[in-house]
Coordinates of C-alpha atoms and ligand atoms in Angstrom, one line a residue:
L272 CA -82.7 -172.8 145.5
K273 CA -79.4 -173.8 147.0
S274 CA -77.2 -172.4 144.3
K275 CA -79.3 -169.2 144.2
F276 CA -78.7 -168.5 147.8
L277 CA -75.0 -169.6 147.8
A278 CA -74.5 -167.2 144.8
A279 CA -76.3 -164.4 146.7
I280 CA -74.1 -165.0 149.8
G281 CA -71.0 -165.0 147.7
A282 CA -72.0 -161.7 146.1
A283 CA -72.9 -159.9 149.3
G284 CA -70.4 -157.1 149.7
D285 CA -71.1 -156.1 153.3
E286 CA -72.8 -157.3 156.4
A287 CA -76.1 -155.4 155.8
R288 CA -76.5 -157.1 152.4
L289 CA -75.6 -160.5 153.9
E290 CA -78.3 -160.0 156.5
E291 CA -80.9 -159.4 153.7
V292 CA -79.9 -162.7 152.1
R293 CA -80.2 -164.5 155.5
L294 CA -83.7 -163.1 156.0
A295 CA -84.7 -164.0 152.5
A296 CA -83.6 -167.6 153.1
L297 CA -83.9 -168.4 156.8
G298 CA -85.9 -165.5 158.2
K299 CA -89.5 -166.1 159.4
K300 CA -90.8 -165.1 156.0
G301 CA -87.8 -166.6 154.2
E302 CA -88.1 -169.1 151.3
I303 CA -86.6 -172.0 153.2
S304 CA -88.7 -171.3 156.3
A305 CA -91.8 -171.3 154.0
L306 CA -90.9 -174.7 152.6
M307 CA -90.4 -176.0 156.2
A308 CA -93.9 -174.8 157.0
T309 CA -95.3 -177.1 154.2
L310 CA -93.9 -180.2 155.9
G311 CA -96.8 -180.4 158.3
K312 CA -99.2 -181.1 155.4
M313 CA -97.1 -184.0 154.0
D314 CA -97.6 -187.6 154.8
P315 CA -95.0 -189.2 157.1
E316 CA -92.9 -190.8 154.4
E317 CA -92.6 -187.7 152.3
R318 CA -92.2 -185.5 155.3
K319 CA -89.2 -187.5 156.5
A320 CA -87.4 -187.4 153.1
T321 CA -88.2 -183.7 152.4
G322 CA -87.5 -182.7 156.0
A323 CA -84.1 -184.3 155.9
R324 CA -83.2 -182.5 152.6
L325 CA -84.6 -179.2 153.9
N326 CA -82.6 -179.5 157.1
L327 CA -79.5 -180.2 155.1
L328 CA -80.1 -177.2 152.8
R329 CA -80.8 -175.0 155.8
D330 CA -77.5 -176.1 157.5
E331 CA -75.5 -175.6 154.3
I332 CA -77.0 -172.1 153.8
D333 CA -76.4 -171.3 157.5
T334 CA -72.8 -172.5 157.3
A335 CA -72.2 -170.4 154.2
L336 CA -73.7 -167.4 155.9
R337 CA -71.5 -167.7 158.9
A338 CA -68.4 -168.2 156.9
K339 CA -69.2 -165.2 154.8
K340 CA -69.9 -163.1 157.8
A341 CA -66.6 -164.0 159.4
A342 CA -64.8 -163.3 156.1
L343 CA -66.5 -159.8 155.9
A344 CA -65.5 -159.1 159.5
D345 CA -61.9 -160.1 158.7
A346 CA -61.8 -157.9 155.7
A347 CA -63.2 -154.9 157.6
L348 CA -60.6 -155.4 160.3
D349 CA -57.9 -155.6 157.7
A350 CA -59.1 -152.4 156.1
R351 CA -59.2 -150.7 159.5
L352 CA -55.7 -151.9 160.4
R353 CA -54.4 -150.6 157.1
E354 CA -56.0 -147.3 157.6
E355 CA -55.0 -146.8 161.2
W356 CA -51.5 -148.2 160.8
L357 CA -49.0 -146.5 163.1
D358 CA -45.3 -147.0 163.0
V359 CA -44.3 -147.0 166.6
T360 CA -40.6 -147.3 165.7
L361 CA -40.6 -143.8 164.1
P362 CA -38.6 -141.3 166.2
G363 CA -40.6 -138.7 168.1
R364 CA -41.0 -135.2 166.8
P365 CA -38.6 -133.0 168.7
R366 CA -40.1 -130.4 170.9
R367 CA -38.2 -127.1 170.9
M368 CA -37.6 -126.0 174.4
G369 CA -37.0 -122.4 175.4
T370 CA -33.5 -121.6 176.6
I371 CA -31.7 -119.0 178.6
H372 CA -30.4 -116.0 176.6
P373 CA -26.6 -116.1 176.2
V374 CA -26.2 -112.8 178.0
S375 CA -28.2 -114.2 180.9
Q376 CA -26.1 -117.4 180.8
V377 CA -22.9 -115.4 181.0
M378 CA -24.3 -113.3 183.9
D379 CA -25.1 -116.5 185.8
E380 CA -21.6 -117.9 185.1
L381 CA -19.8 -114.8 186.2
T382 CA -22.0 -114.4 189.3
A383 CA -21.0 -117.9 190.3
I384 CA -17.3 -117.3 189.7
F385 CA -17.3 -114.1 191.8
A386 CA -19.4 -115.8 194.5
D387 CA -16.6 -118.3 194.9
M388 CA -14.3 -115.4 195.7
G389 CA -16.7 -113.9 198.3
F390 CA -18.5 -111.4 196.2
S391 CA -22.3 -111.0 196.6
V392 CA -24.7 -109.4 194.2
A393 CA -25.8 -105.8 194.5
E394 CA -28.5 -104.0 192.5
G395 CA -29.5 -100.5 191.5
P396 CA -32.2 -98.9 189.3
Q397 CA -31.8 -98.5 185.6
V398 CA -33.4 -95.1 185.7
E399 CA -30.9 -93.5 188.0
S400 CA -30.6 -90.0 189.5
D401 CA -27.9 -87.9 188.0
W402 CA -26.3 -87.6 191.4
Y403 CA -25.7 -91.4 191.7
N404 CA -24.7 -91.8 188.0
F405 CA -22.3 -88.8 188.0
D406 CA -21.9 -86.5 191.0
A407 CA -21.3 -89.1 193.6
L408 CA -18.7 -90.7 191.3
N409 CA -16.7 -87.5 191.2
I410 CA -18.2 -86.3 187.9
P411 CA -19.5 -82.8 188.7
P412 CA -22.0 -81.1 186.3
E413 CA -19.4 -79.4 184.1
H414 CA -17.0 -82.4 184.0
P415 CA -16.1 -83.4 180.4
A416 CA -16.8 -87.1 181.2
R417 CA -20.5 -86.3 181.2
Q418 CA -20.3 -85.6 177.5
E419 CA -18.4 -88.7 176.8
H420 CA -21.1 -90.9 178.2
D421 CA -23.7 -90.2 175.4
T422 CA -26.3 -90.1 178.1
F423 CA -30.1 -90.7 177.7
F424 CA -31.8 -88.0 179.8
M425 CA -35.3 -88.6 181.2
A426 CA -37.7 -85.9 180.0
R427 CA -39.0 -83.6 182.6
A428 CA -42.3 -81.7 182.5
E429 CA -42.4 -78.0 183.4
G430 CA -42.6 -77.6 187.2
D431 CA -41.3 -81.2 187.9
N432 CA -39.0 -80.6 190.9
R433 CA -37.6 -84.1 191.2
P434 CA -33.9 -84.3 190.7
P435 CA -32.8 -85.0 187.1
H436 CA -32.7 -88.6 186.1
V437 CA -30.9 -90.5 183.4
L438 CA -30.7 -94.0 182.1
R439 CA -27.6 -95.2 183.9
T440 CA -24.6 -95.0 181.6
H441 CA -22.6 -97.6 183.7
T442 CA -23.1 -99.8 186.7
S443 CA -20.8 -97.7 188.8
P444 CA -23.7 -95.9 190.6
V445 CA -24.3 -99.3 192.3
Q446 CA -21.0 -98.9 194.0
I447 CA -22.4 -95.8 195.8
R448 CA -25.7 -97.5 196.6
A449 CA -24.0 -100.7 197.9
M450 CA -21.6 -98.8 200.2
A451 CA -24.3 -96.5 201.5
D452 CA -26.5 -99.5 202.3
R453 CA -24.0 -101.9 203.7
G454 CA -21.0 -99.8 204.7
A455 CA -17.4 -101.3 204.8
P456 CA -15.9 -103.8 204.5
I457 CA -17.8 -104.9 201.4
R458 CA -17.3 -107.2 198.5
V459 CA -20.0 -107.0 195.7
I460 CA -20.5 -107.3 192.0
A461 CA -23.4 -105.5 190.2
P462 CA -24.3 -107.0 186.9
G463 CA -27.0 -105.2 184.9
R464 CA -28.2 -103.2 182.0
V465 CA -26.7 -99.8 181.0
Y466 CA -27.5 -97.3 178.3
R467 CA -25.6 -95.1 175.9
M468 CA -26.6 -93.4 172.6
D469 CA -24.4 -95.5 170.4
M470 CA -25.0 -98.1 167.7
D471 CA -22.5 -100.0 165.5
Q472 CA -21.0 -103.5 165.2
T473 CA -19.7 -103.3 168.7
H474 CA -22.1 -100.9 170.4
T475 CA -25.8 -101.1 171.1
P476 CA -27.8 -98.4 173.0
M477 CA -28.5 -100.9 175.7
F478 CA -25.7 -103.3 176.9
H479 CA -24.6 -105.0 180.0
Q480 CA -21.8 -104.4 182.5
V481 CA -20.7 -106.0 185.7
E482 CA -19.3 -103.7 188.4
G483 CA -16.9 -105.1 191.0
L484 CA -16.1 -103.5 194.3
A485 CA -14.0 -104.6 197.2
I486 CA -13.4 -102.3 200.2
D487 CA -11.4 -103.2 203.3
R488 CA -8.6 -101.9 205.5
D489 CA -5.7 -102.7 203.1
I490 CA -7.0 -103.8 199.7
S491 CA -4.6 -102.9 196.9
M492 CA -4.2 -103.1 193.1
A493 CA -2.4 -106.5 193.7
N494 CA -5.7 -107.9 195.0
L495 CA -7.5 -106.5 191.9
K496 CA -5.0 -108.2 189.6
W497 CA -5.4 -111.6 191.3
V498 CA -9.2 -111.4 191.3
L499 CA -9.3 -110.5 187.6
E500 CA -6.9 -113.2 186.7
E501 CA -8.8 -115.8 188.6
F502 CA -12.0 -114.6 187.0
C503 CA -10.6 -114.8 183.5
R504 CA -9.1 -118.2 184.0
A505 CA -12.4 -119.6 185.2
F506 CA -14.6 -117.7 182.7
F507 CA -12.6 -118.4 179.6
E508 CA -11.8 -121.9 180.8
V509 CA -8.0 -121.6 180.1
P510 CA -5.2 -122.8 182.3
S511 CA -3.6 -119.4 182.5
V512 CA -4.2 -115.8 181.3
E513 CA -2.0 -112.8 181.0
L514 CA -3.6 -109.4 181.8
R515 CA -2.0 -106.0 180.9
F516 CA -2.8 -103.0 183.1
R517 CA -2.6 -99.8 181.1
A518 CA -2.6 -96.5 183.0
S519 CA -5.8 -94.7 182.3
H520 CA -8.1 -92.2 183.9
F521 CA -11.6 -92.4 185.4
P522 CA -12.9 -89.6 187.7
F523 CA -14.0 -92.2 190.3
T524 CA -10.7 -94.2 190.6
E525 CA -7.1 -93.1 191.4
P526 CA -4.9 -94.6 190.1
S527 CA -6.9 -96.0 187.2
A528 CA -6.1 -98.8 184.7
E529 CA -7.7 -100.3 181.7
V530 CA -7.1 -104.0 181.5
D531 CA -6.4 -106.0 178.3
I532 CA -6.3 -109.7 177.9
R533 CA -3.7 -111.6 175.8
C534 CA -5.1 -113.3 172.8
S535 CA -4.5 -114.3 169.2
W536 CA -6.3 -114.7 166.0
E537 CA -5.6 -118.0 164.3
G538 CA -7.3 -118.4 161.0
G539 CA -10.1 -116.1 162.0
Q540 CA -10.5 -117.9 165.3
L541 CA -10.0 -115.9 168.5
K542 CA -7.9 -117.6 171.1
I543 CA -7.9 -116.2 174.7
G544 CA -4.9 -116.5 177.0
Q545 CA -2.0 -116.7 174.5
G546 CA -0.7 -114.9 171.4
E547 CA 0.5 -111.5 170.3
S548 CA -2.6 -109.4 170.5
W549 CA -4.3 -107.6 173.4
L550 CA -8.1 -107.0 173.8
E551 CA -9.4 -104.4 176.2
I552 CA -12.0 -106.0 178.6
L553 CA -12.5 -103.6 181.5
G554 CA -11.8 -100.4 183.3
S555 CA -10.6 -100.4 186.9
G556 CA -8.7 -98.7 189.7
M557 CA -8.5 -97.8 193.4
V558 CA -11.8 -96.2 194.5
H559 CA -11.3 -92.4 194.8
P560 CA -11.5 -91.1 198.3
K561 CA -14.2 -88.6 197.2
V562 CA -16.3 -91.6 196.1
L563 CA -15.9 -93.3 199.4
A564 CA -16.9 -90.2 201.2
A565 CA -19.9 -89.6 199.0
A566 CA -21.1 -93.1 200.0
G567 CA -20.5 -92.4 203.7
V568 CA -17.4 -94.6 204.0
D569 CA -14.4 -93.0 205.8
P570 CA -11.5 -92.8 203.3
D571 CA -9.0 -92.6 206.2
Q572 CA -9.9 -96.1 207.3
W573 CA -11.0 -97.9 204.2
Q574 CA -9.7 -98.4 200.7
G575 CA -10.3 -100.8 197.8
F576 CA -10.6 -101.4 194.1
A577 CA -13.5 -101.2 191.6
F578 CA -13.8 -102.4 188.1
G579 CA -16.4 -102.3 185.3
M580 CA -16.5 -104.9 182.6
G581 CA -18.6 -105.3 179.5
I582 CA -20.6 -108.5 179.8
D583 CA -21.7 -108.6 176.1
R584 CA -18.0 -108.0 175.2
I585 CA -16.6 -110.9 177.2
A586 CA -19.5 -113.1 175.9
M587 CA -18.5 -112.2 172.3
L588 CA -14.9 -113.1 173.1
K589 CA -15.8 -116.4 174.8
Y590 CA -18.1 -117.6 172.0
G591 CA -16.4 -115.9 169.0
I592 CA -19.3 -113.7 168.1
P593 CA -18.4 -110.9 165.7
D594 CA -21.5 -108.6 165.9
L595 CA -22.8 -107.4 169.2
R596 CA -26.2 -106.4 167.7
A597 CA -27.1 -110.0 167.1
F598 CA -27.4 -110.5 170.9
F599 CA -30.5 -108.3 170.9
E600 CA -32.2 -109.4 167.7
S601 CA -33.6 -112.7 169.1
D602 CA -33.1 -114.5 165.8
L603 CA -33.6 -118.1 166.5
R604 CA -31.3 -119.2 163.7
W605 CA -28.5 -117.2 165.2
L606 CA -29.2 -118.5 168.7
R607 CA -29.2 -122.1 167.4
H608 CA -26.0 -121.5 165.4
Y609 CA -24.1 -120.6 168.5
G610 CA -25.8 -123.4 170.5
F611 CA -27.8 -121.0 172.6
A612 CA -31.2 -122.5 171.6
A613 CA -32.4 -126.0 170.9
Ligands
LIG804 N1 -17.7 -97.2 184.8 C1 -16.6 -97.3 183.9 C2 -17.1 -97.4 182.5 O1 -18.3 -97.6 182.3 C3 -15.8 -98.5 184.2 C4 -15.1 -98.5 185.5 C5 -15.7 -99.1 186.6 C6 -13.8 -98.0 185.6 C7 -15.1 -99.0 187.9 C8 -13.2 -98.0 186.8 C9 -13.8 -98.5 187.9 O2 -16.4 -97.2 181.5

């Protein structure tokens, strides 16, 4: 009997089977319990001897059952631990965070640099009336400059009597709005989107400009030169820059100048601030008296400079980006390559 039960205990593969064995041996209807029940009918001598052996057998079976039960529990725990094993030393999975678009980063940077020089930010609408975009800037309807701007015109239904509107072709109309709003003296920049029908490696139909405007009693081209040099030193993070002012023409400034920055190409790498080459970065000049007058500022008392700079262009220069179109494709691989995205 003993070896039968010990064998059954050894063979039990799980706790349910082990419980069956326990019931068969020690349960109320178990074989050992049945033998115990016969003790009552024995005479004292026999009962004592048999009882002692039965107790011993019961204890041995009981011990074996407990040992097996513990072993099964251990095995189950081991199996679970193996299954649910977790390596807490593994590095975490990186979570990709959104980042600010490079053009927005550059806008923030230049806004901060000009803020240090006393310029606040002015804004205007991207759908602009043709008066603000052209007429007020001394570009009357038949002026050839209108054609050069590759303007997007807003469609107008028959009988629509509102003044004609365009997608602004430059940020210069914000000069007019800012002066009309705030009067003189004034020192503002106006960063924002502008639109022209043009598309190649260095042109996109939407791009960004920042307008600068400083009007006071005796502001001159010398102030313009200093402001632009300070800006370029800070923006390109170089100890010194050299700017070249080339005589030019804009209807809204007189005199006018296009400004180039000194640079070099070393093994395909663009270096700003030194070298033999020049790169055009902006248009500028002294605000034309007619423009001041159109904005309600008296040209006999006030004068100042204005400039318009391509934001995407200076971003390309700063980060060595060859193709402007990439800015507007939102290709994450491209953004990551230039360190603009995680
Ligand atoms: N608005 C001009 C352009 O888009 C730039 C400019 C701004 C020139 C202000 C002079 C003064 O080309």
